[in-house]
Amino acid sequence: MAQVSVITGGAGGMGVATAKIIGRDHTVVLCDVRGDRLDSAAAALAELGVSVTPVRCDVTDRQAVHDLLATAAGLGTIASVVHTAGVSPSMGDADYIMRTNAIGTVNVNEAFVSAAAAGAAIVNVASMAAHMLPDSVIPSGKFPLALTDADAFLAEMASACGIAPEEARPGMAYAVSKSFVRWYSTSQAERFNGSGLRIVSVSPGSVDTEMGRLEEQAGAGAMVADFAVPRWGQAEEMAELFAFCASPKAGYLTGTDILNDGGVIASMKERARVAAESS
């Protein structure tokens, strides 16, 4: 039976790059909300010899996500899900960002638990932004609400993001939503293991994709130029890590987040330490 990998956000730069790698020996179900982009990406992958099935799906729609995973299961054994779907601060308001990044993650992961066989793995894409906020402003105590009452969760997240000025709330929502992805990928590891499944998250830094470049003028450009590795990360570099985490080679890896940011967070912490000592 075919080994199947589902890639959400499949029309984006990291999604396509991941499909090229995983598609060498897996059937790929490519999911994206943007139908025209999805069809173009699927056609390009098919030309490379990847066995690909495109499925248009909005990850904030729980039923659509269950249908997506059912389609994948109908093609073979679900071996992995790489959940790259998400939006950045420049792409919408705080509620849209939180709903897509946090509730979308819950929908995809919970459908994965129901549909995947033992031995499968899911890789959630968080962000280095999840490593930037002080713990005191991350409403992690309210994060479990996302699994039981999405509306209450979103209300609590809106309240937490309300500490930021209105123009900064999309950025705050992005950091909080990616903190949620990181939290979910660690807190649910024991439950997932009960079904023989692995769950990890990866936190990319500034990546040279269409979405990544949207944030160039909002601070990402300075981070790229002024920290440990002074360049943008490449989608292919992220994809290699995603593919490894999803593969049997990483069979002991679960319940953790991998920061792949070119050393930005390390530089920021060390500079803050030096500044504090000299003040």
Coordinates of N, CA and C in Angstrom, one line a residue, residues 58-172:
D58 N -9.6 24.8 3.4 CA -9.4 25.8 4.3 C -9.2 25.1 5.7
V59 N -8.0 25.3 6.3 CA -7.7 24.5 7.5 C -8.6 25.0 8.7
T60 N -9.2 26.2 8.6 CA -10.1 26.6 9.7 C -11.4 26.0 9.6
D61 N -11.7 25.2 8.6 CA -13.0 24.5 8.4 C -12.7 23.0 8.9
R62 N -13.2 22.7 10.0 CA -12.9 21.3 10.6 C -13.4 20.2 9.7
Q63 N -14.6 20.3 9.2 CA -15.1 19.3 8.3 C -14.3 19.1 7.0
A64 N -13.9 20.2 6.5 CA -13.0 20.2 5.3 C -11.7 19.5 5.6
V65 N -11.2 19.7 6.8 CA -9.9 19.1 7.1 C -10.1 17.6 7.3
H66 N -11.2 17.2 7.9 CA -11.5 15.7 8.1 C -11.6 15.1 6.7
D67 N -12.3 15.8 5.8 CA -12.4 15.3 4.4 C -11.1 15.1 3.7
L68 N -10.2 16.1 4.0 CA -8.8 16.1 3.4 C -8.1 14.8 3.9
L69 N -8.1 14.5 5.2 CA -7.4 13.4 5.7 C -8.1 12.1 5.2
A70 N -9.4 12.1 5.0 CA -10.1 10.9 4.5 C -9.7 10.6 3.1
T71 N -9.5 11.7 2.3 CA -9.0 11.5 0.9 C -7.6 10.9 1.0
A72 N -6.8 11.4 1.8 CA -5.4 10.8 2.0 C -5.4 9.4 2.3
A73 N -6.3 9.0 3.3 CA -6.4 7.6 3.8 C -6.9 6.7 2.6
G74 N -7.7 7.3 1.8 CA -8.2 6.5 0.6 C -7.1 6.2 -0.4
L75 N -6.0 6.9 -0.3 CA -4.9 6.7 -1.3 C -3.8 5.7 -0.8
G76 N -3.9 5.4 0.5 CA -2.9 4.5 1.1 C -2.8 4.7 2.6
T77 N -1.6 4.5 3.2 CA -1.4 4.6 4.6 C -0.8 6.0 4.9
I78 N -1.5 6.8 5.7 CA -0.9 8.1 6.0 C 0.3 8.0 6.9
A79 N 1.5 8.3 6.3 CA 2.8 8.2 7.0 C 3.1 9.5 7.7
S80 N 2.7 10.7 7.1 CA 3.1 11.9 7.7 C 2.2 13.1 7.3
V81 N 2.1 14.1 8.1 CA 1.5 15.4 7.7 C 2.5 16.4 8.0
V82 N 2.7 17.3 7.1 CA 3.6 18.5 7.3 C 2.7 19.7 7.2
H83 N 2.4 20.3 8.3 CA 1.4 21.4 8.4 C 2.1 22.8 8.3
T84 N 2.3 23.2 7.0 CA 2.9 24.5 6.8 C 1.9 25.6 6.7
A85 N 0.6 25.3 6.6 CA -0.4 26.4 6.3 C -0.4 27.4 7.5
G86 N -0.4 28.6 7.1 CA -0.5 29.7 8.2 C -0.4 31.0 7.5
V87 N -0.6 32.1 8.3 CA -0.6 33.4 7.7 C 0.3 34.3 8.6
S88 N 0.8 35.4 8.0 CA 1.8 36.3 8.7 C 1.1 37.6 9.1
P89 N 1.7 38.4 9.9 CA 1.1 39.7 10.4 C 0.6 40.6 9.3
S90 N 1.2 40.5 8.1 CA 0.8 41.4 7.0 C -0.4 40.9 6.2
M91 N -0.9 39.8 6.6 CA -1.9 39.1 5.8 C -3.4 39.2 6.3
G92 N -3.5 39.9 7.4 CA -4.9 40.0 7.9 C -4.9 40.6 9.4
D93 N -6.1 40.6 9.9 CA -6.2 41.2 11.3 C -5.9 40.1 12.3
A94 N -5.9 40.5 13.6 CA -5.5 39.6 14.6 C -6.4 38.3 14.7
D95 N -7.7 38.5 14.6 CA -8.6 37.3 14.7 C -8.3 36.3 13.5
Y96 N -8.2 36.8 12.3 CA -7.9 36.0 11.2 C -6.6 35.2 11.4
I97 N -5.6 35.9 11.9 CA -4.3 35.2 12.1 C -4.4 34.2 13.2
M98 N -5.1 34.5 14.3 CA -5.2 33.5 15.4 C -6.0 32.3 14.9
R99 N -7.1 32.6 14.2 CA -8.0 31.5 13.8 C -7.3 30.6 12.8
T100 N -6.5 31.2 11.9 CA -5.8 30.3 10.9 C -4.7 29.6 11.5
N101 N -3.8 30.2 12.3 CA -2.6 29.6 12.8 C -2.9 28.7 14.0
A102 N -3.8 29.0 14.9 CA -4.0 28.2 16.1 C -5.1 27.2 15.8
I103 N -6.3 27.7 15.5 CA -7.5 26.8 15.3 C -7.2 25.9 14.1
G104 N -6.5 26.4 13.1 CA -6.2 25.6 11.9 C -5.3 24.4 12.3
T105 N -4.3 24.7 13.2 CA -3.4 23.7 13.7 C -4.2 22.6 14.5
V106 N -5.1 23.0 15.4 CA -5.9 22.0 16.1 C -6.7 21.1 15.1
N107 N -7.3 21.8 14.1 CA -8.1 21.0 13.2 C -7.3 20.0 12.5
V108 N -6.1 20.3 12.0 CA -5.3 19.4 11.2 C -4.8 18.3 12.1
N109 N -4.3 18.7 13.3 CA -3.7 17.7 14.2 C -4.8 16.7 14.7
E110 N -6.0 17.2 15.1 CA -7.0 16.3 15.6 C -7.5 15.3 14.5
A111 N -7.6 15.8 13.3 CA -8.0 14.9 12.1 C -6.9 13.9 11.9
F112 N -5.6 14.3 12.0 CA -4.5 13.4 11.9 C -4.6 12.3 12.9
V113 N -4.9 12.6 14.2 CA -5.0 11.5 15.2 C -6.0 10.5 14.8
S114 N -7.1 11.0 14.2 CA -8.2 10.1 13.9 C -7.9 9.2 12.6
A115 N -7.1 9.7 11.7 CA -6.9 9.1 10.4 C -5.6 8.3 10.2
A116 N -4.6 8.7 11.0 CA -3.3 8.1 10.7 C -3.1 6.8 11.5
A117 N -2.2 5.9 10.9 CA -1.9 4.7 11.5 C -0.7 4.8 12.4
A118 N -0.5 3.9 13.3 CA 0.7 3.9 14.2 C 2.0 4.0 13.4
G119 N 2.9 4.8 13.9 CA 4.1 5.0 13.2 C 4.2 6.3 12.4
A120 N 3.0 7.0 12.3 CA 3.0 8.2 11.5 C 3.5 9.4 12.4
A121 N 3.8 10.5 11.7 CA 4.3 11.7 12.4 C 3.7 12.9 11.7
I122 N 3.5 13.9 12.6 CA 3.0 15.2 12.1 C 4.0 16.3 12.5
V123 N 4.3 17.2 11.6 CA 5.3 18.3 11.8 C 4.5 19.6 11.6
N124 N 4.4 20.3 12.7 CA 3.7 21.6 12.7 C 4.8 22.7 12.5
V125 N 4.4 23.7 11.7 CA 5.4 24.8 11.5 C 5.0 26.0 12.4
A126 N 5.9 26.3 13.4 CA 5.7 27.4 14.3 C 6.5 28.6 13.7
S127 N 7.3 29.2 14.5 CA 8.0 30.4 14.1 C 9.0 30.8 15.2
M128 N 10.1 31.5 14.8 CA 11.0 32.0 15.8 C 10.3 33.1 16.6
A129 N 9.1 33.6 16.1 CA 8.3 34.6 16.9 C 7.8 33.9 18.2
A130 N 7.7 32.6 18.2 CA 7.2 31.9 19.3 C 8.3 31.9 20.4
H131 N 9.5 32.3 20.1 CA 10.6 32.3 21.1 C 10.9 33.7 21.5
M132 N 10.2 34.7 21.1 CA 10.5 36.1 21.3 C 9.7 36.7 22.5
L133 N 8.5 36.3 22.7 CA 7.7 36.9 23.7 C 8.1 36.4 25.1
P134 N 8.1 37.3 26.1 CA 8.3 36.9 27.5 C 7.2 36.0 27.9
D135 N 7.5 35.0 28.7 CA 6.5 34.0 29.2 C 5.3 34.7 29.9
S136 N 5.6 35.9 30.5 CA 4.5 36.6 31.2 C 3.4 37.1 30.4
V137 N 3.6 37.3 29.1 CA 2.6 37.8 28.2 C 2.0 36.7 27.3
I138 N 2.5 35.5 27.4 CA 1.9 34.4 26.6 C 0.8 33.8 27.5
P139 N -0.5 33.8 27.0 CA -1.6 33.3 27.8 C -1.7 31.8 27.7
S140 N -0.6 31.1 28.1 CA -0.6 29.7 27.9 C -1.6 28.9 28.8
G141 N -2.0 29.5 29.9 CA -3.0 28.9 30.7 C -4.3 28.8 30.0
K142 N -4.6 29.6 29.0 CA -5.8 29.5 28.3 C -5.7 28.7 27.0
F143 N -4.5 28.2 26.7 CA -4.3 27.5 25.4 C -5.2 26.2 25.4
P144 N -5.4 25.5 26.5 CA -6.2 24.2 26.4 C -7.6 24.5 25.9
L145 N -8.1 25.7 26.0 CA -9.5 26.0 25.6 C -9.6 25.7 24.1
A146 N -8.6 25.8 23.3 CA -8.6 25.6 21.9 C -9.1 24.2 21.5
L147 N -8.9 23.2 22.4 CA -9.3 21.8 22.2 C -10.8 21.6 22.5
T148 N -11.4 22.5 23.3 CA -12.7 22.2 23.8 C -13.7 23.3 23.4
D149 N -13.3 24.5 23.3 CA -14.2 25.6 23.0 C -13.5 26.7 22.2
A150 N -13.5 26.6 20.9 CA -12.8 27.5 20.0 C -13.2 28.9 20.2
D151 N -14.4 29.2 20.4 CA -14.9 30.6 20.5 C -14.3 31.2 21.8
A152 N -14.4 30.4 22.9 CA -13.8 30.9 24.2 C -12.3 31.2 24.0
F153 N -11.7 30.3 23.4 CA -10.2 30.4 23.1 C -9.9 31.7 22.4
L154 N -10.6 31.9 21.3 CA -10.4 33.1 20.5 C -10.7 34.4 21.3
A155 N -11.7 34.4 22.1 CA -12.0 35.5 23.0 C -10.8 35.8 23.9
E156 N -10.3 34.7 24.5 CA -9.2 34.9 25.5 C -7.9 35.4 24.8
M157 N -7.7 34.9 23.6 CA -6.5 35.4 22.8 C -6.7 36.8 22.4
A158 N -7.9 37.2 22.0 CA -8.1 38.6 21.6 C -7.9 39.5 22.8
S159 N -8.3 39.1 24.0 CA -8.0 39.9 25.2 C -6.5 40.0 25.5
A160 N -5.8 38.9 25.3 CA -4.4 38.9 25.6 C -3.6 39.8 24.6
C161 N -4.1 39.8 23.4 CA -3.4 40.6 22.3 C -3.8 42.1 22.5
G162 N -4.9 42.3 23.3 CA -5.3 43.7 23.5 C -4.4 44.6 24.2
I163 N -3.3 44.0 24.8 CA -2.3 44.8 25.5 C -1.5 45.6 24.5
A164 N -1.5 45.2 23.3 CA -0.7 45.8 22.2 C -1.5 47.0 21.6
P165 N -0.9 48.0 21.1 CA -1.6 49.0 20.3 C -2.3 48.4 19.1
E166 N -3.4 49.0 18.7 CA -4.2 48.3 17.6 C -3.3 48.0 16.4
E167 N -2.4 48.8 16.0 CA -1.6 48.6 14.8 C -0.6 47.4 15.0
A168 N -0.3 47.1 16.2 CA 0.6 46.1 16.5 C 0.0 44.7 16.8
R169 N -1.4 44.7 16.9 CA -2.1 43.5 17.3 C -1.9 42.3 16.3
P170 N -1.8 42.5 15.0 CA -1.6 41.4 14.1 C -0.2 40.7 14.4
G171 N 0.8 41.5 14.7 CA 2.1 41.0 15.1 C 2.0 40.2 16.4
M172 N 1.3 40.8 17.3 CA 1.1 40.1 18.6 C 0.4 38.8 18.5

